[in-house]
Coordinates of C-alpha atoms (C1' of nucleotides) in Angstrom, one line a residue:
Chain A
X1 CA 58.3 18.8 58.3
X2 CA 60.9 16.2 57.9
X3 CA 63.5 18.4 58.8
X4 CA 66.4 16.8 56.8
X5 CA 67.7 20.3 56.3
X6 CA 66.8 22.5 59.2
X7 CA 68.0 26.0 59.1
X8 CA 65.7 28.5 60.5
X9 CA 67.5 31.6 59.1
X10 CA 67.3 30.2 55.6
X11 CA 64.3 32.1 54.7
X12 CA 63.0 35.5 55.6
X13 CA 60.0 34.6 57.9
X14 CA 56.6 36.2 57.5
X15 CA 55.0 38.0 60.4
X16 CA 52.6 36.0 62.4
X17 CA 49.4 37.4 63.7
X18 CA 45.9 36.3 64.7
X19 CA 42.6 37.9 63.8
X20 CA 39.4 37.2 65.7
X21 CA 35.9 37.1 64.5
X22 CA 33.6 37.7 67.5
X23 CA 29.9 36.9 66.9
X24 CA 27.1 37.8 69.3
X25 CA 23.4 38.1 69.0
X26 CA 21.8 41.6 69.4
X27 CA 18.3 42.7 68.7
X28 CA 17.7 39.2 67.1
X29 CA 20.3 39.5 64.5
X30 CA 23.8 38.2 64.3
X31 CA 26.4 40.8 65.0
X32 CA 30.2 41.0 64.8
X33 CA 32.8 42.9 66.5
X34 CA 34.8 45.3 64.5
X35 CA 37.3 48.2 65.0
X36 CA 37.1 51.0 62.8
X37 CA 40.5 51.8 61.3
X38 CA 41.9 55.4 62.0
X39 CA 44.9 55.3 59.6
X40 CA 45.7 54.1 56.3
X41 CA 45.6 51.7 54.6
X42 CA 42.0 51.0 54.6
X43 CA 41.2 54.1 56.7
X44 CA 37.6 54.1 57.8
X45 CA 37.2 50.4 57.0
X46 CA 36.2 47.8 59.6
X47 CA 38.9 45.6 60.8
X48 CA 39.0 42.5 63.0
X49 CA 40.6 42.5 66.5
X50 CA 43.9 40.9 66.6
X51 CA 47.7 41.4 66.8
X52 CA 51.1 39.8 66.8
X53 CA 51.8 36.4 68.1
X54 CA 54.4 36.6 70.8
X55 CA 57.5 34.5 70.9
X56 CA 56.4 32.3 73.8
X57 CA 52.8 31.6 73.1
X58 CA 50.8 29.5 70.8
X59 CA 48.6 31.2 68.1
X60 CA 45.5 30.1 70.2
X61 CA 47.0 31.6 73.4
X62 CA 47.7 34.8 71.3
X63 CA 44.1 35.1 70.1
X64 CA 42.6 34.8 73.7
X65 CA 45.3 37.4 74.9
X66 CA 44.5 39.8 72.0
X67 CA 40.9 39.3 72.8
X68 CA 41.2 40.1 76.4
X69 CA 43.6 43.1 75.6
X70 CA 41.2 44.6 73.0
X71 CA 37.9 43.9 74.1
X72 CA 38.0 43.0 77.8
X73 CA 36.6 39.6 77.1
X74 CA 37.7 36.4 78.9
X75 CA 36.4 32.8 79.0
X76 CA 34.4 33.0 75.8
X77 CA 34.2 30.1 73.3
X78 CA 37.2 30.5 71.0
X79 CA 38.2 28.1 68.2
X80 CA 40.9 28.3 65.4
X81 CA 39.5 28.7 62.1
X82 CA 41.9 29.1 59.3
X83 CA 45.2 30.5 58.2
X84 CA 45.3 33.3 55.6
X85 CA 48.6 33.7 53.9
X86 CA 48.3 35.2 50.5
X87 CA 51.6 37.1 50.1
X88 CA 49.7 40.4 49.1
X89 CA 46.9 40.3 51.6
X90 CA 48.4 43.1 53.6
X91 CA 50.1 46.0 51.4
X92 CA 52.3 46.8 54.3
X93 CA 54.4 43.5 54.1
X94 CA 54.2 39.7 54.4
X95 CA 51.7 38.9 57.2
X96 CA 50.3 35.5 57.8
X97 CA 47.3 35.5 60.0
X98 CA 45.8 32.6 62.0
X99 CA 41.9 33.6 62.1
X100 CA 39.9 32.5 65.2
X101 CA 36.3 32.6 65.9
X102 CA 34.7 33.6 69.2
X103 CA 31.2 33.4 70.4
X104 CA 29.8 35.8 73.0
X105 CA 26.7 35.0 75.0
X106 CA 24.0 37.6 74.5
X107 CA 24.1 38.5 78.1
X108 CA 27.8 39.6 77.9
X109 CA 27.8 42.1 75.0
X110 CA 28.0 45.0 77.5
X111 CA 31.3 43.6 78.9
X112 CA 33.0 44.8 75.8
X113 CA 35.1 47.8 76.3
X114 CA 37.9 49.4 74.2
X115 CA 40.9 48.0 75.8
X116 CA 44.6 49.0 75.7
X117 CA 44.9 48.9 71.9
X118 CA 41.7 48.9 70.1
X119 CA 40.0 52.3 70.2
X120 CA 36.6 51.8 68.9
X121 CA 35.5 48.1 69.1
X122 CA 31.8 48.0 68.5
X123 CA 29.3 45.5 67.3
X124 CA 27.8 45.7 63.8
X125 CA 25.2 43.7 62.1
X126 CA 26.6 41.1 59.7
X127 CA 26.3 42.9 56.3
X128 CA 24.2 41.0 53.8
X129 CA 26.8 41.4 51.2
X130 CA 28.9 38.8 53.1
X131 CA 26.8 36.0 51.6
X132 CA 28.5 36.9 48.3
X133 CA 32.0 36.4 49.6
X134 CA 33.5 33.0 49.1
X135 CA 34.8 31.5 52.2
X136 CA 38.2 30.0 52.4
X137 CA 37.1 26.8 54.1
X138 CA 38.9 23.7 53.3
X139 CA 40.1 23.5 49.7
X140 CA 38.5 26.6 48.4
X141 CA 41.7 28.7 48.5
X142 CA 44.3 26.1 47.6
X143 CA 45.0 26.9 44.1
X144 CA 42.6 29.7 43.8
X145 CA 43.6 32.7 41.9
X146 CA 44.5 35.3 44.6
X147 CA 42.8 38.6 44.4
X148 CA 45.0 41.5 45.2
X149 CA 43.4 43.6 47.8
X150 CA 42.6 47.3 46.7
X151 CA 41.4 49.9 49.0
X152 CA 37.6 50.8 49.3
X153 CA 36.1 47.5 48.0
X154 CA 33.5 47.5 50.8
X155 CA 33.0 47.3 54.6
X156 CA 36.1 45.6 55.6
X157 CA 39.9 46.1 55.4
X158 CA 42.4 43.5 54.0
X159 CA 40.9 40.2 53.5
X160 CA 38.9 40.5 56.4
X161 CA 35.6 39.9 54.4
X162 CA 36.9 36.7 53.5
X163 CA 37.8 35.8 57.1
X164 CA 34.4 36.8 58.3
X165 CA 32.7 34.7 55.6
X166 CA 34.9 31.8 56.5
X167 CA 33.9 32.1 60.1
X168 CA 30.1 32.3 59.1
X169 CA 30.5 29.2 57.0
X170 CA 32.2 27.3 59.8
X171 CA 29.4 28.2 62.2
X172 CA 26.8 27.1 59.9
X173 CA 28.4 24.0 59.0
X174 CA 28.9 23.1 62.9
X175 CA 25.5 24.2 64.0
X176 CA 23.7 21.2 63.2
X177 CA 26.1 18.8 64.7
X178 CA 27.3 20.6 67.8
X179 CA 25.7 22.6 70.3
X180 CA 27.7 25.7 69.4
X181 CA 24.6 27.9 69.1
X182 CA 24.3 27.7 73.0
X183 CA 27.6 29.6 73.3
X184 CA 25.5 32.7 72.0
X185 CA 22.9 32.4 74.6
X186 CA 22.7 33.1 78.2
X187 CA 23.0 30.2 80.6
X188 CA 19.3 29.9 80.7
X189 CA 17.1 30.5 77.6
X190 CA 13.8 29.6 76.0
X191 CA 13.5 27.3 73.2
X192 CA 12.2 30.3 71.1
X193 CA 15.3 32.1 71.9
X194 CA 17.5 29.2 70.9
X195 CA 15.6 28.9 67.6
X196 CA 16.0 32.6 66.8
X197 CA 19.7 32.1 67.2
X198 CA 19.7 29.1 64.8
X199 CA 17.5 31.2 62.4
X200 CA 19.7 34.2 62.5
X201 CA 23.0 32.0 61.7
X202 CA 21.3 30.0 59.0
X203 CA 19.6 32.9 57.4
X204 CA 16.2 31.1 57.2
X205 CA 13.2 30.3 59.2
X206 CA 12.9 26.8 60.9
X207 CA 9.9 24.8 61.9
X208 CA 9.0 25.3 65.6
X209 CA 7.8 21.7 66.1
X210 CA 10.7 20.0 64.4
X211 CA 13.2 22.5 66.3
X212 CA 11.7 21.7 69.8
X213 CA 11.5 17.9 69.1
X214 CA 15.1 17.6 68.0
X215 CA 16.5 19.7 70.8
X216 CA 14.6 17.6 73.3
X217 CA 15.0 14.2 71.7
X218 CA 18.8 14.5 71.5
X219 CA 18.8 15.7 75.2
X220 CA 20.8 18.7 74.2
X221 CA 18.9 21.0 76.8
X222 CA 17.6 20.4 80.3
X223 CA 14.5 21.8 81.6
X224 CA 14.8 24.2 84.6
X225 CA 12.0 24.9 86.9
X226 CA 12.0 28.5 85.9
X227 CA 10.0 30.5 83.4
X228 CA 10.8 33.5 81.3
X229 CA 7.8 36.1 82.0
X230 CA 7.3 38.7 79.4
X231 CA 4.4 40.4 77.6
X232 CA 2.4 37.1 76.9
X233 CA 2.4 33.4 78.0
X234 CA 5.6 32.6 80.0
X235 CA 8.1 30.5 78.6
X236 CA 10.0 27.6 80.0
X237 CA 13.7 28.2 80.6
X238 CA 16.1 25.6 79.7
X239 CA 20.0 25.2 79.9
X240 CA 22.5 23.3 77.8
X241 CA 22.9 19.8 78.8
X242 CA 26.2 19.3 80.7
X243 CA 27.8 16.9 78.1
X244 CA 26.5 18.8 75.3
X245 CA 29.0 21.7 75.7
X246 CA 30.3 21.4 72.1
X247 CA 30.1 18.2 70.2
X248 CA 27.0 16.0 69.6
Chain B
X1 CA 44.7 42.4 63.0
X2 CA 43.9 46.1 63.5
X3 CA 47.4 47.4 62.7
X4 CA 47.3 50.5 65.0
X5 CA 50.9 49.8 65.7
X6 CA 52.5 47.9 62.9
X7 CA 56.2 47.2 63.2
X8 CA 57.2 43.9 61.6
X9 CA 60.5 43.8 63.4
X10 CA 58.9 44.3 66.9
X11 CA 59.0 40.6 67.6
X12 CA 61.2 37.7 66.8
X13 CA 59.1 35.8 64.2
X14 CA 58.7 32.0 64.4
X15 CA 59.5 29.9 61.4
X16 CA 56.7 29.1 59.3
X17 CA 56.3 25.5 57.7
X18 CA 53.7 23.2 56.3
X19 CA 53.0 19.5 57.1
X20 CA 50.9 17.4 54.8
X21 CA 48.9 14.3 55.8
X22 CA 48.5 12.2 52.6
X23 CA 45.8 9.5 52.8
X24 CA 45.3 6.6 50.3
X25 CA 43.6 3.3 50.2
X26 CA 45.8 0.2 49.9
X27 CA 44.7 -3.3 50.4
X28 CA 41.3 -2.1 51.6
X29 CA 42.7 -0.1 54.4
X30 CA 43.4 3.4 54.9
X31 CA 47.2 4.4 54.8
X32 CA 49.2 7.5 55.1
X33 CA 52.5 8.7 53.7
X34 CA 55.4 9.0 56.0
X35 CA 59.1 9.6 56.0
X36 CA 61.2 7.8 58.3
X37 CA 63.6 10.3 60.0
X38 CA 67.2 9.5 59.5
X39 CA 68.7 12.0 62.2
X40 CA 67.7 13.2 65.5
X41 CA 65.5 14.4 67.1
X42 CA 63.0 11.6 66.7
X43 CA 65.4 9.4 64.6
X44 CA 63.7 6.5 63.2
X45 CA 60.2 7.9 63.8
X46 CA 57.6 8.8 61.2
X47 CA 57.5 12.2 60.2
X48 CA 55.0 14.0 57.8
X49 CA 56.2 15.4 54.4
X50 CA 56.5 19.2 54.5
X51 CA 58.9 22.2 54.5
X52 CA 59.4 25.8 54.9
X53 CA 57.0 28.3 53.4
X54 CA 58.9 30.5 50.9
X55 CA 58.6 34.3 51.1
X56 CA 56.2 34.8 48.0
X57 CA 54.0 31.8 48.3
X58 CA 50.9 31.3 50.4
X59 CA 51.1 28.4 52.8
X60 CA 48.7 26.4 50.4
X61 CA 51.0 26.8 47.8
X62 CA 53.8 25.8 49.8
X63 CA 51.9 22.6 50.7
X64 CA 51.4 21.9 47.0
X65 CA 55.0 22.7 46.1
X66 CA 56.4 20.4 48.9
X67 CA 54.3 17.6 48.0
X68 CA 55.3 17.6 44.4
X69 CA 59.1 18.1 45.4
X70 CA 59.1 15.2 48.1
X71 CA 56.8 12.7 46.6
X72 CA 56.2 13.8 42.9
X73 CA 52.5 14.3 43.4
X74 CA 50.6 16.9 41.4
X75 CA 46.9 17.8 41.1
X76 CA 45.6 15.9 44.3
X77 CA 43.0 17.0 46.5
X78 CA 44.6 19.2 49.0
X79 CA 42.9 21.2 51.8
X80 CA 44.3 23.3 54.7
X81 CA 43.6 21.6 57.9
X82 CA 44.8 23.4 61.1
X83 CA 47.8 25.4 62.4
X84 CA 49.9 23.9 65.0
X85 CA 51.9 26.4 67.1
X86 CA 52.8 25.1 70.6
X87 CA 56.0 26.8 71.3
X88 CA 57.7 23.5 72.6
X89 CA 56.4 21.4 69.5
X90 CA 59.8 21.2 68.0
X91 CA 62.9 20.9 70.3
X92 CA 65.1 22.7 67.7
X93 CA 63.2 26.0 67.9
X94 CA 60.1 28.0 67.4
X95 CA 58.2 26.4 64.4
X96 CA 54.7 27.1 63.5
X97 CA 53.4 24.6 61.0
X98 CA 50.1 24.8 59.0
X99 CA 48.9 21.3 58.6
X100 CA 47.3 20.2 55.1
X101 CA 45.5 17.0 54.1
X102 CA 45.8 15.6 50.7
X103 CA 43.8 12.6 49.3
X104 CA 45.4 10.3 46.7
X105 CA 43.2 8.1 44.3
X106 CA 44.0 4.5 44.8
X107 CA 45.2 4.0 41.2
X108 CA 47.8 6.6 41.7
X109 CA 49.7 5.4 44.8
X110 CA 52.5 4.1 42.6
X111 CA 53.2 7.6 41.2
X112 CA 54.8 8.3 44.8
X113 CA 58.6 8.4 44.6
X114 CA 61.1 10.0 46.9
X115 CA 61.9 13.4 45.4
X116 CA 64.6 16.0 45.8
X117 CA 64.4 16.0 49.5
X118 CA 62.5 13.2 51.2
X119 CA 64.5 10.0 51.0
X120 CA 62.2 7.2 52.1
X121 CA 58.6 8.4 51.6
X122 CA 56.3 5.2 52.0
X123 CA 52.8 4.4 52.8
X124 CA 52.2 2.8 56.1
X125 CA 48.7 1.6 57.5
X126 CA 47.3 4.1 59.9
X127 CA 48.2 2.7 63.3
X128 CA 45.1 1.8 65.5
X129 CA 46.7 4.0 68.4
X130 CA 45.9 7.0 66.5
X131 CA 42.3 6.6 67.7
X132 CA 43.5 7.4 71.1
X133 CA 45.2 10.7 70.4
X134 CA 42.8 13.7 70.7
X135 CA 42.5 15.8 67.5
X136 CA 43.2 19.4 67.5
X137 CA 40.1 20.3 65.8
X138 CA 38.3 23.4 66.7
X139 CA 38.4 24.4 70.2
X140 CA 40.2 21.4 71.6
X141 CA 43.7 23.0 71.8
X142 CA 42.7 26.5 72.8
X143 CA 43.5 26.6 76.4
X144 CA 44.6 22.9 76.5
X145 CA 47.7 22.0 78.6
X146 CA 50.4 21.7 76.1
X147 CA 52.1 18.3 76.3
X148 CA 55.9 18.6 76.0
X149 CA 57.3 16.3 73.3
X150 CA 59.6 13.8 74.4
X151 CA 61.2 11.4 72.2
X152 CA 60.2 7.7 71.7
X153 CA 56.5 8.1 72.6
X154 CA 55.3 6.3 69.7
X155 CA 55.4 5.9 65.8
X156 CA 55.4 9.8 65.1
X157 CA 58.0 12.6 65.4
X158 CA 57.1 15.9 67.0
X159 CA 53.2 16.3 67.3
X160 CA 52.6 14.7 64.1
X161 CA 50.5 12.1 65.8
X162 CA 48.0 14.9 66.7
X163 CA 48.3 16.2 63.1
X164 CA 47.3 12.8 61.8
X165 CA 44.4 12.5 64.3
X166 CA 43.3 15.9 63.4
X167 CA 43.3 15.0 59.7
X168 CA 41.5 11.7 60.4
X169 CA 38.9 13.6 62.4
X170 CA 38.3 16.2 59.7
X171 CA 38.0 13.4 57.1
X172 CA 35.5 11.6 59.1
X173 CA 33.5 14.8 59.8
X174 CA 33.2 15.7 56.2
X175 CA 32.5 12.4 54.8
X176 CA 28.8 12.3 55.3
X177 CA 28.2 15.7 53.9
X178 CA 30.8 15.9 51.2
X179 CA 31.9 13.8 48.4
X180 CA 35.5 13.7 49.6
X181 CA 35.7 10.0 49.6
X182 CA 35.6 9.9 45.9
X183 CA 39.0 11.6 45.9
X184 CA 40.4 8.3 47.2
X185 CA 38.9 6.2 44.4
X186 CA 39.8 5.9 40.8
X187 CA 37.9 7.8 38.3
X188 CA 35.6 4.8 37.7
X189 CA 34.7 2.7 40.8
X190 CA 32.2 0.0 42.0
X191 CA 29.8 1.0 44.8
X192 CA 31.2 -1.7 46.9
X193 CA 34.7 -0.1 46.4
X194 CA 33.1 3.1 47.4
X195 CA 31.6 1.6 50.6
X196 CA 35.0 0.0 51.5
X197 CA 36.4 3.6 51.4
X198 CA 33.7 4.8 53.8
X199 CA 34.2 1.9 56.1
X200 CA 37.8 2.2 56.3
X201 CA 37.6 5.9 57.2
X202 CA 34.8 5.6 59.6
X203 CA 36.2 2.4 61.1
X204 CA 32.9 0.6 61.1
X205 CA 30.7 -1.4 58.8
X206 CA 27.9 0.2 56.8
X207 CA 24.7 -1.3 55.5
X208 CA 24.9 -2.2 51.7
X209 CA 21.4 -1.4 50.9
X210 CA 21.4 2.0 52.7
X211 CA 24.7 3.0 51.4
X212 CA 23.8 2.3 47.8
X213 CA 20.3 3.9 48.2
X214 CA 21.8 7.1 49.6
X215 CA 24.5 7.6 46.9
X216 CA 22.0 6.9 44.2
X217 CA 19.2 9.0 45.6
X218 CA 21.5 12.0 46.2
X219 CA 22.9 11.7 42.7
X220 CA 26.3 11.8 44.0
X221 CA 27.4 9.1 41.3
X222 CA 26.6 8.5 37.8
X223 CA 26.3 5.1 36.1
X224 CA 28.6 4.1 33.3
X225 CA 28.0 1.5 30.8
X226 CA 31.1 -0.5 31.9
X227 CA 31.4 -3.2 34.4
X228 CA 34.3 -4.3 36.6
X229 CA 34.9 -8.0 35.9
X230 CA 36.6 -10.1 38.6
X231 CA 36.3 -13.5 40.3
X232 CA 32.5 -13.4 40.5
X233 CA 29.5 -11.5 39.4
X234 CA 30.7 -8.2 37.5
X235 CA 29.9 -4.9 39.2
X236 CA 28.6 -1.8 37.6
X237 CA 31.4 1.1 37.4
X238 CA 30.2 4.5 38.5
X239 CA 31.8 7.9 38.5
X240 CA 31.4 10.9 40.7
X241 CA 28.7 13.1 39.5
X242 CA 30.2 16.3 38.0
X243 CA 28.9 18.8 40.4
X244 CA 29.4 16.6 43.4
X245 CA 33.1 17.2 43.4
X246 CA 33.5 18.4 46.9
X247 CA 30.4 19.7 48.6
X248 CA 27.0 18.2 48.9
Chain C
dG1 C1' 27.4 -29.9 32.8
dT2 C1' 26.1 -29.1 37.3
dA3 C1' 26.4 -28.1 42.0
dA4 C1' 28.6 -25.2 45.4
dC5 C1' 30.4 -20.9 46.3
dT6 C1' 31.0 -15.9 46.1
dT7 C1' 30.0 -11.4 45.1
dA8 C1' 26.5 -8.0 43.1
dG9 C1' 22.3 -5.9 43.5
dT10 C1' 16.9 -5.9 44.7
dT11 C1' 12.7 -6.3 47.5
dG12 C1' 9.9 -5.8 51.5
dC13 C1' 8.8 -4.1 55.8
dA14 C1' 8.8 -2.0 60.6
dT15 C1' 10.5 2.0 62.6
dA16 C1' 11.9 6.6 63.1
dC17 C1' 12.5 11.4 61.5
dT18 C1' 10.7 15.5 59.1
dG19 C1' 7.4 19.2 57.5
dC20 C1' 3.1 21.2 57.7
dA21 C1' -1.5 22.3 59.5
dA22 C1' -4.3 22.8 63.2
dC23 C1' -5.0 22.7 67.7
dT24 C1' -4.7 24.0 72.9
dA25 C1' -2.6 27.0 76.9
dA26 C1' -1.6 31.0 79.3
dG27 C1' -0.6 35.4 79.7
dT28 C1' -1.5 40.9 78.4
dC29 C1' -4.3 44.6 77.0
dA30 C1' -8.3 47.5 75.8
Chain D
dT1 C1' -14.8 39.6 78.9
dG2 C1' -13.0 39.1 74.6
dA3 C1' -9.3 40.0 71.2
dC4 C1' -4.6 39.4 70.6
dT5 C1' 0.1 37.5 71.0
dT6 C1' 3.3 34.1 72.1
dA7 C1' 4.0 29.2 74.1
dG8 C1' 3.6 24.6 73.2
dT9 C1' 1.2 20.1 71.6
dT10 C1' -1.2 16.7 68.5
dG11 C1' -2.0 14.5 64.3
dC12 C1' -0.7 12.8 59.9
dA13 C1' 1.5 12.0 55.6
dG14 C1' 5.6 11.4 53.3
dT15 C1' 10.3 10.2 53.5
dA16 C1' 14.7 8.1 55.2
dT17 C1' 16.7 4.2 57.8
dG18 C1' 18.2 -0.5 59.4
dC19 C1' 17.5 -5.3 58.8
dA20 C1' 16.4 -9.6 56.7
dA21 C1' 15.5 -12.2 52.9
dC22 C1' 15.7 -12.8 48.4
dT23 C1' 17.4 -12.9 43.2
dA24 C1' 21.3 -12.4 39.8
dA25 C1' 25.7 -13.6 37.6
dG26 C1' 29.8 -14.9 37.4
dT27 C1' 33.8 -18.7 38.9
dT28 C1' 35.5 -23.1 40.4
dA29 C1' 35.6 -28.1 41.6
dC30 C1' 34.5 -32.5 40.1

DNA sequence: GTAACTTAGTTGCATACTGCAACTAAGTCA
DNA sequence: TGACTTAGTTGCAGTATGCAACTAAGTTAC
């Protein structure tokens, strides 16, 4: 903004909120954290955790705070996604929401408890219908015809289906060039477990040999002396390589 | 946002603005559109075009409108980038800005004229110092120590240097998996011209053979019957393949 | 007119990466 | 002890990549 004319009271300002898409692996499938709405509008639909941005915090801080207040989760991977701002996206008034994405390691899904605000936070399997929703990543929405939100169109309240689709698209896009997937795994994991995470996110099967070769060749994982013992042959445990925390 | 308690007047709401990073190629180098500030704070520094979001428009519409008002540009590639919201980012008050990135074809740089608001919009070569600024893409800012903006730290006003660094990082990241680079070229271009755009953005030289092979093999470009005639051997003109408009 | 120069564009090859099939390894269970 | 399941490796053919050397087509100097 150039600020050649700066008058903050010049316009009625929209409300600013954050919404958070929390992904986690459960039973081998990708799940997300939703809160079932108890009141209209969209009563009974799934909504994302979130809330208002306070006057002295950044939107990213607001996302972290709301996540902790509503789900008891701290110190999880959290990244800003996209800002949703269609004037009609919330029938109650003008609300602009900065969507975030959080990734919860599989061994921490039990830490989630309904907090001060969110009554029934629960993990639900990502519905297949999400694939048919066009994500708002990048250019998509700029100049797109806005769709007015009617009630009872599907699982999700408001435009939260688009937010989830956008989060999934972002996760997929970053998967091959970052080490984001490890954020969904426990500290130590087998390569087969890692492969299952990739497959769940991408929605297709991967070749075992190629997958292992790449992870090892790029030194994204480090061998540990430990093994995971189960019903059959024990599997080597690995951990994410230190520098590999996010970017490739 | 779950909306279990919805009261829009509950909090003082920040001002909502947009800022736009307009990239264009000039003299073989990547340039960006800046407006030299005429008043404090940051008098004499470069600022990005932008302005307030109006009550009945989305932030993306606001970006398109401001771009046209301030620079006379319509129908250019425009994508939403990232939202900047540090409480101290603007010394005049709490302002949250949704940054956008625009790409202007090389043959349209002359269309830019100072509009209703922006007095001295001009293209400047991307300063090399931008490479040292950490972009705010993805996780970077979440939980990062915010740096309070002092005047006279460099070229840019406010946190606009971070916005530009973020735009550049996004452009680089998308370059290899999308056809974004063609948005900076005229409708018809030679493969050498295309290569120069890639090189300018990535900041390193590419192999001619590999570059041409990839573009052709992926069918990202279509041959035209025309040639570009210049001082030496004429070069075949191509255009972006129709489906290749953005994604790979 | 021709030789030098510059830019456009191709050919050839050694190397690396990928997808697929088949194999071996190490455990459990009946 | 042998069938079964999951872990992990080997081999190979096809493809993509990086580099060097080459040919092609124009302009300019004399």
